[in-house]
PDB file of C-alpha atoms in Angstrom:
ATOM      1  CA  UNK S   1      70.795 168.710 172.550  1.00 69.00           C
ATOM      2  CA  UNK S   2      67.282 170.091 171.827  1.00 72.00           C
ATOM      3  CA  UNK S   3      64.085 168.919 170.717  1.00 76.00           C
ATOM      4  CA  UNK S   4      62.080 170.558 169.083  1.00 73.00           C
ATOM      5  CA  UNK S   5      57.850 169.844 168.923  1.00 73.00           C
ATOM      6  CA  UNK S   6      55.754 170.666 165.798  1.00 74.00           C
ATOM      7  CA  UNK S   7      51.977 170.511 166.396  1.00 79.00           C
ATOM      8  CA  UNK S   8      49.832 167.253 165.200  1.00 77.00           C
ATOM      9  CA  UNK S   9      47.661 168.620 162.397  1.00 79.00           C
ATOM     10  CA  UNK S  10      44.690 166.547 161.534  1.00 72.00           C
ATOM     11  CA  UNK S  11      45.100 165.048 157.799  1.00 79.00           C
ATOM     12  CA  UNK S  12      42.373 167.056 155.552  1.00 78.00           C
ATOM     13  CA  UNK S  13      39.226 164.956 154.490  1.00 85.00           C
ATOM     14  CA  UNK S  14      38.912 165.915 150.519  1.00 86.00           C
ATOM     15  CA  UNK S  15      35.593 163.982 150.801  1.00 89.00           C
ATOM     16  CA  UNK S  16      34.377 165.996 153.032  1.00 90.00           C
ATOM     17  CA  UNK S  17      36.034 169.516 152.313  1.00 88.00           C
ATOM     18  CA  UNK S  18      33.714 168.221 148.702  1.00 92.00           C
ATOM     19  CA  UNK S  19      30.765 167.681 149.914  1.00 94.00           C
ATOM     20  CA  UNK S  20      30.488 170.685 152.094  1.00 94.00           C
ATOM     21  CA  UNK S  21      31.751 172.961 149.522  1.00 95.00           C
ATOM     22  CA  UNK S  22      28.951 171.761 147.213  1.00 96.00           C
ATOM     23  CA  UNK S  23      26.134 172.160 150.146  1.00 97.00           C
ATOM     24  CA  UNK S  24      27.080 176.050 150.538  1.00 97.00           C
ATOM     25  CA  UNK S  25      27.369 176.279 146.643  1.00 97.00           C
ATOM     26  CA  UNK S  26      23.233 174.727 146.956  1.00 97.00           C
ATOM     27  CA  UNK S  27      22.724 176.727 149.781  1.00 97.00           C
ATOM     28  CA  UNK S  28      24.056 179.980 147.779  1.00 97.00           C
ATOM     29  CA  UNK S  29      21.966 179.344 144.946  1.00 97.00           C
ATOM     30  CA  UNK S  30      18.834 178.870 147.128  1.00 97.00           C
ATOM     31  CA  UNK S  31      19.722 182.452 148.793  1.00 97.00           C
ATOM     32  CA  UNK S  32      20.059 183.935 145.400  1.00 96.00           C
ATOM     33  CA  UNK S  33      16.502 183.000 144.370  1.00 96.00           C
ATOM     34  CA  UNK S  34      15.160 184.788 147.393  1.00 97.00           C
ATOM     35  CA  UNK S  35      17.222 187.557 146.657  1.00 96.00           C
ATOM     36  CA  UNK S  36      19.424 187.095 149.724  1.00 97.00           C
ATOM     37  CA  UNK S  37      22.504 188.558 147.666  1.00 96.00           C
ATOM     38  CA  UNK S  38      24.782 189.436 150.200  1.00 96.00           C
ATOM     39  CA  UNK S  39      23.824 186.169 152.055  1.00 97.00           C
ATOM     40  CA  UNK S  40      24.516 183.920 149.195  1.00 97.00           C
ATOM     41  CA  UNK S  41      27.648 185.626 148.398  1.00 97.00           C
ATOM     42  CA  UNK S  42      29.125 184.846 152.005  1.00 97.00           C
ATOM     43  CA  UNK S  43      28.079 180.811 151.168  1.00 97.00           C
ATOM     44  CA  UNK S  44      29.609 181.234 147.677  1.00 97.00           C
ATOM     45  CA  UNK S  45      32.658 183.011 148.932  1.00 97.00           C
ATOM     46  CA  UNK S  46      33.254 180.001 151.522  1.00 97.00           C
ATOM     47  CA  UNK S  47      32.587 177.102 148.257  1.00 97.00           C
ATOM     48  CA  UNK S  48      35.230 178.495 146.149  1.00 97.00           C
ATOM     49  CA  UNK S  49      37.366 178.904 148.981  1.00 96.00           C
ATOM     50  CA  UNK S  50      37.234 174.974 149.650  1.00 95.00           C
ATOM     51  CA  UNK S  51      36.257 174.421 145.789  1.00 96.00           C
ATOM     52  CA  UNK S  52      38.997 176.795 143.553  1.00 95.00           C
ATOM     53  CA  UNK S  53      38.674 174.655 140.441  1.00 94.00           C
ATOM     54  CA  UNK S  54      35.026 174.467 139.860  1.00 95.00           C
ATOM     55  CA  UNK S  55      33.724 176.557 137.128  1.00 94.00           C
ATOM     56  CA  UNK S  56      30.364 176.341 138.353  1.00 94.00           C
ATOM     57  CA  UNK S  57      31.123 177.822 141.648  1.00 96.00           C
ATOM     58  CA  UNK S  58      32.828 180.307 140.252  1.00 97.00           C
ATOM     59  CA  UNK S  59      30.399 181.325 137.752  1.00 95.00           C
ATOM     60  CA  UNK S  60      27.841 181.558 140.851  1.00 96.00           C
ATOM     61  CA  UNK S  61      30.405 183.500 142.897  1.00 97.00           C
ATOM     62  CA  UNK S  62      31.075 186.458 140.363  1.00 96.00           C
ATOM     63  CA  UNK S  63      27.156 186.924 139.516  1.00 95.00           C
ATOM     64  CA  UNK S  64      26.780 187.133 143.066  1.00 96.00           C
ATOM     65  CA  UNK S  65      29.049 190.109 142.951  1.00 96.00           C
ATOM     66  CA  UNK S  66      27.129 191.527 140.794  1.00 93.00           C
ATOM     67  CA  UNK S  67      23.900 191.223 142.868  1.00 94.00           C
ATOM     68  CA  UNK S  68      25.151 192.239 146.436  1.00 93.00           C
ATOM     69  CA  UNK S  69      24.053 195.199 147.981  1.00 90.00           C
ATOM     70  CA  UNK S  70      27.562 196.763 147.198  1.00 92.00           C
ATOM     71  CA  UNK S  71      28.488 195.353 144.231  1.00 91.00           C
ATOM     72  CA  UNK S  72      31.921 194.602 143.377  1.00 94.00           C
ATOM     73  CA  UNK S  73      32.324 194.239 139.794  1.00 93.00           C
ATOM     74  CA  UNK S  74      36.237 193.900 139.185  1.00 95.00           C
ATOM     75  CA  UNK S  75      35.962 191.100 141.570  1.00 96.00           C
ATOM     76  CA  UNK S  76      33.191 189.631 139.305  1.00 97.00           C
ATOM     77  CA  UNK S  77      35.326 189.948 136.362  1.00 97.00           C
ATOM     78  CA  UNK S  78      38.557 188.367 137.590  1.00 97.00           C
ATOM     79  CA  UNK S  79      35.963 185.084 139.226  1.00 97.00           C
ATOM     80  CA  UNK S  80      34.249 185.064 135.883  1.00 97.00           C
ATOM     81  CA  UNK S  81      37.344 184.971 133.974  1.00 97.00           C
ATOM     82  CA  UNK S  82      39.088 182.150 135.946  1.00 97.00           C
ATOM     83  CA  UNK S  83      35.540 180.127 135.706  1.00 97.00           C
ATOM     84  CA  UNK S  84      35.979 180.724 131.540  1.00 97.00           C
ATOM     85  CA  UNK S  85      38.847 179.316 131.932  1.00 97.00           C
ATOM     86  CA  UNK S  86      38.083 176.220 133.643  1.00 97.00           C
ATOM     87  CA  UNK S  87      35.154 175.598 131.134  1.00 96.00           C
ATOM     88  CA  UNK S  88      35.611 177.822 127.924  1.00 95.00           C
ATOM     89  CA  UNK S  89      32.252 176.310 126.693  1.00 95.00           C
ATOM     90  CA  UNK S  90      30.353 177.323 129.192  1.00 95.00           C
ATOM     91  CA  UNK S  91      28.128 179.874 127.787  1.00 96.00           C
ATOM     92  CA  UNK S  92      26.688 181.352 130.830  1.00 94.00           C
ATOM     93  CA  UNK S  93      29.659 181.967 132.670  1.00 95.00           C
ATOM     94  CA  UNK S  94      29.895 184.063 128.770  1.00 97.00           C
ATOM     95  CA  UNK S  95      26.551 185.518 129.729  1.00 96.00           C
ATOM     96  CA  UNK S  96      27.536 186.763 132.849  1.00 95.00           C
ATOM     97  CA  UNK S  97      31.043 188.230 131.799  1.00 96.00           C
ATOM     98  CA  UNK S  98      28.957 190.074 129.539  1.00 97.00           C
ATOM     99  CA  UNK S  99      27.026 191.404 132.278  1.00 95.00           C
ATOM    100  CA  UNK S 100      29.894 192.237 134.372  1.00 96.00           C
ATOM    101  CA  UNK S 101      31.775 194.445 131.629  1.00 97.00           C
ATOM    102  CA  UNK S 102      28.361 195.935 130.688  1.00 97.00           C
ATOM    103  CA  UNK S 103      28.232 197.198 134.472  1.00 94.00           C
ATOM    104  CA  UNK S 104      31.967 198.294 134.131  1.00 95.00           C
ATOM    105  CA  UNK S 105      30.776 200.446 130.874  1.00 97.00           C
ATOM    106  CA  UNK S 106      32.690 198.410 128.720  1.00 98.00           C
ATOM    107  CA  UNK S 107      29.863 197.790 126.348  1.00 98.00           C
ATOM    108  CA  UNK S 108      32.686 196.467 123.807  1.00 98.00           C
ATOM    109  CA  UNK S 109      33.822 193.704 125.662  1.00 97.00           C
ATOM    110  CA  UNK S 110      30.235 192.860 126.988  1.00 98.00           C
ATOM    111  CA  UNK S 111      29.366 192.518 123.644  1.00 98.00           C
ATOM    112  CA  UNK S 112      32.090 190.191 122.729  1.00 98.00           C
ATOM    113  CA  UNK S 113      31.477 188.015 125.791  1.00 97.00           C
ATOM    114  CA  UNK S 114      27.696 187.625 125.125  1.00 98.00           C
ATOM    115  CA  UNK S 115      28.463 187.019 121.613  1.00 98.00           C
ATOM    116  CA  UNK S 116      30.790 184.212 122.303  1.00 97.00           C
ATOM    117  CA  UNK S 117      28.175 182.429 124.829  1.00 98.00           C
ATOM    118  CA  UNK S 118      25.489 182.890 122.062  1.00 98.00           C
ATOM    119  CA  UNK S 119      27.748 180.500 119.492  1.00 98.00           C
ATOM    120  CA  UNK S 120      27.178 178.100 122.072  1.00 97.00           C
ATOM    121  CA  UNK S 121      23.641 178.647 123.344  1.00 97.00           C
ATOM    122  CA  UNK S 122      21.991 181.157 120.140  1.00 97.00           C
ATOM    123  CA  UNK S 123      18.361 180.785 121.494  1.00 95.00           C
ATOM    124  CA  UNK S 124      18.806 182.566 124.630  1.00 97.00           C
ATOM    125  CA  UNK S 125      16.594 185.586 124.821  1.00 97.00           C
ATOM    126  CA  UNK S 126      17.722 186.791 128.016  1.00 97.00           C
ATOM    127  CA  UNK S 127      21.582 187.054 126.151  1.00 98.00           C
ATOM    128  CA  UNK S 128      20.259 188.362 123.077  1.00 98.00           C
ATOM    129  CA  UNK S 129      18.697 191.070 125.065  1.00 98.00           C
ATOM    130  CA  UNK S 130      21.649 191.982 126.898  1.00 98.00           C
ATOM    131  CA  UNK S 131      23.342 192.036 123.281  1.00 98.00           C
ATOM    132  CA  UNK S 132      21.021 194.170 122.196  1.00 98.00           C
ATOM    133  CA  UNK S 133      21.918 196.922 125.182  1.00 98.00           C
ATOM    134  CA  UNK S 134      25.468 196.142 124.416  1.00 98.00           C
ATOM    135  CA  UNK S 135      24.755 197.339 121.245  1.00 98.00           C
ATOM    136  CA  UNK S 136      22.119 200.214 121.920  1.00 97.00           C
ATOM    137  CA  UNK S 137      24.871 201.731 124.216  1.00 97.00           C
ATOM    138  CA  UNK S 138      27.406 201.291 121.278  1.00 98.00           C
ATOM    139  CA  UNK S 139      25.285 203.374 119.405  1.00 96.00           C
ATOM    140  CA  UNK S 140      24.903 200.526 117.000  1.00 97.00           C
ATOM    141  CA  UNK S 141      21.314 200.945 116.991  1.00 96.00           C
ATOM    142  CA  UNK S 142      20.419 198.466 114.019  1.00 96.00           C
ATOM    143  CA  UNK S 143      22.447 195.693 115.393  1.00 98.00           C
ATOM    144  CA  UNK S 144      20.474 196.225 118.582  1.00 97.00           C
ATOM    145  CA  UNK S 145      17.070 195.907 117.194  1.00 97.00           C
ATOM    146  CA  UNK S 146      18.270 193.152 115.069  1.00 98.00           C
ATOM    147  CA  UNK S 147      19.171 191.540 118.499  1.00 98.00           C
ATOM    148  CA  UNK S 148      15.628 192.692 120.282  1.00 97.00           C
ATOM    149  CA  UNK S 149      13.914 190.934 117.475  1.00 97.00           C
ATOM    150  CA  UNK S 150      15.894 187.668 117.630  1.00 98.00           C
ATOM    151  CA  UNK S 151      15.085 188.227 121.559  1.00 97.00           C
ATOM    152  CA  UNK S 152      11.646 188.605 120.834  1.00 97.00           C
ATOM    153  CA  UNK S 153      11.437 185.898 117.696  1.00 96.00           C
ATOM    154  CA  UNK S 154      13.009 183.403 120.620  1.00 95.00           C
ATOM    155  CA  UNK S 155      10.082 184.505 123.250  1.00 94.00           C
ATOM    156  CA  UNK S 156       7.047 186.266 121.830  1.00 93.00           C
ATOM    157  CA  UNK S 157       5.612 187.501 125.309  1.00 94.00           C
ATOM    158  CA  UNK S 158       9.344 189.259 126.302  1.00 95.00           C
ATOM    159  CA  UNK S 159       8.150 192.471 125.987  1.00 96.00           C
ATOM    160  CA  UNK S 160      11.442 194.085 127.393  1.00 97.00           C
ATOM    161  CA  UNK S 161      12.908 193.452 124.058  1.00 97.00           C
ATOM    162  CA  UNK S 162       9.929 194.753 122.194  1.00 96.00           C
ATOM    163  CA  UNK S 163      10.155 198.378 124.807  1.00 97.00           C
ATOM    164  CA  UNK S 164      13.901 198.757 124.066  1.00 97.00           C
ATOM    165  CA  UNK S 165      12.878 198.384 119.935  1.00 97.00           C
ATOM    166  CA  UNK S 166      11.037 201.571 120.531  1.00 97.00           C
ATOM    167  CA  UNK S 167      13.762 202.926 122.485  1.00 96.00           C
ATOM    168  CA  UNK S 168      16.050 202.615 119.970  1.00 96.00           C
ATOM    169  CA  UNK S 169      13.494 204.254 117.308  1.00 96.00           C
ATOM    170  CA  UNK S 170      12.859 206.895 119.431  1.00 96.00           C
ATOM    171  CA  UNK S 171      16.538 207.509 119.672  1.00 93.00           C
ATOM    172  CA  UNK S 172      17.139 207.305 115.825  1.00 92.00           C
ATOM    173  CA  UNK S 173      14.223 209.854 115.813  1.00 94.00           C
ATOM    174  CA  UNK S 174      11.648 207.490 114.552  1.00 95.00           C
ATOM    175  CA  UNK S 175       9.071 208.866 117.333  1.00 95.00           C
ATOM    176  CA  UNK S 176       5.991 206.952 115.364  1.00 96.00           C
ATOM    177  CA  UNK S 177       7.787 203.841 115.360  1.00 94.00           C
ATOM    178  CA  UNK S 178       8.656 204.413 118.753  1.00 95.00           C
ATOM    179  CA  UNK S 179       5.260 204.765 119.706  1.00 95.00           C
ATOM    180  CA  UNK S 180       3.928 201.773 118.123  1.00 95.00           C
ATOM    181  CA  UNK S 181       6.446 199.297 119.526  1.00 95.00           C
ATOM    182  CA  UNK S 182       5.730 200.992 122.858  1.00 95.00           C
ATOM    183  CA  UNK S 183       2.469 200.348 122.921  1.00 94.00           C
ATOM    184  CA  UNK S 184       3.078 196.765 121.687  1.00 92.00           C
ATOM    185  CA  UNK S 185       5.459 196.014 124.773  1.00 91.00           C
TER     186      UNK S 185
END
């Protein structure tokens, strides 16, 4: 007869696994205000590791893919998309899958993901900007200043929005408009 020994593993502490999962999620976030992107990607690589199912992290994880110093946008898109579905209502995990497919030239499905987060949250300027390059880069250059003004109507001192109007003049060949807005922003 033989006997055979299996090593004692410790039970896991959810608790615990928890708690420190939302510390480097906080710690993450701090980073990415300093612009520590590659920093706060290691933390927020580590939270969703111990954290899989929270749409929060996630959401922080694929921005942060974004922002690193080699950014990995597929990666962003497949974390984004499993935090949309986790909370469908979230509309800036919508902002940010926006942002993602606008970095992966697909200005289409940027659009359609900045659209949805705007049903949800229509006064962001910051989205309706992003909308309105969506559109610019569609060559869809009146829904694009339609967005820049709502942008703009949202937060009178955003000049970016105001710049890009005269952008999109300038490329529709309306050089005096162009000029004007220009010298508005």
């Amino acid at each position: 007869m033989s006997q055979a020994l299996l090593p004692y593993t410790l039970p896991l502490d959810q608790a615990r696994l928890q708690a420190d999962g939302e510390s480097l999620a906080r710690d993450a976030a701090q980073l990415a205000q300093f612009q520590q992107f590659d920093e706060a990607l290691a933390r927020a690589q580590l939270a969703a590791q111990l954290l899989p199912g929270n749409a929060d992290i996630l959401s922080l994880l694929g921005s942060l893919y974004l922002q690193a110093s080699e950014p990995q946008p597929e990666q962003a898109i497949t974390t984004l998309e499993r935090a949309k579905v986790l909370q469908p209502e979230n509309p800036l995990v919508m902002f940010a899958l926006g942002n993602a497919y606008f970095t992966q030239k697909n200005y289409s499905g940027a659009a359609q993901s900045i659209e949805a987060g705007l049903k949800i949250e229509p006064d962001n300027a910051n989205a309706l900007f992003d909308l309105g390059n969506a559109y610019y880069k569609l060559n869809q250059y009146d829904q694009a200043i339609a967005q820049y003004e709502k942008a703009v109507s949202n937060d009178a001192a955003f000049w970016p929005a105001v710049n890009n109007i005269g952008l999109v003049m300038y490329e529709a060949g309306n050089k005096e408009g162009a000029n004007t807005k220009w010298r508005d922003a």
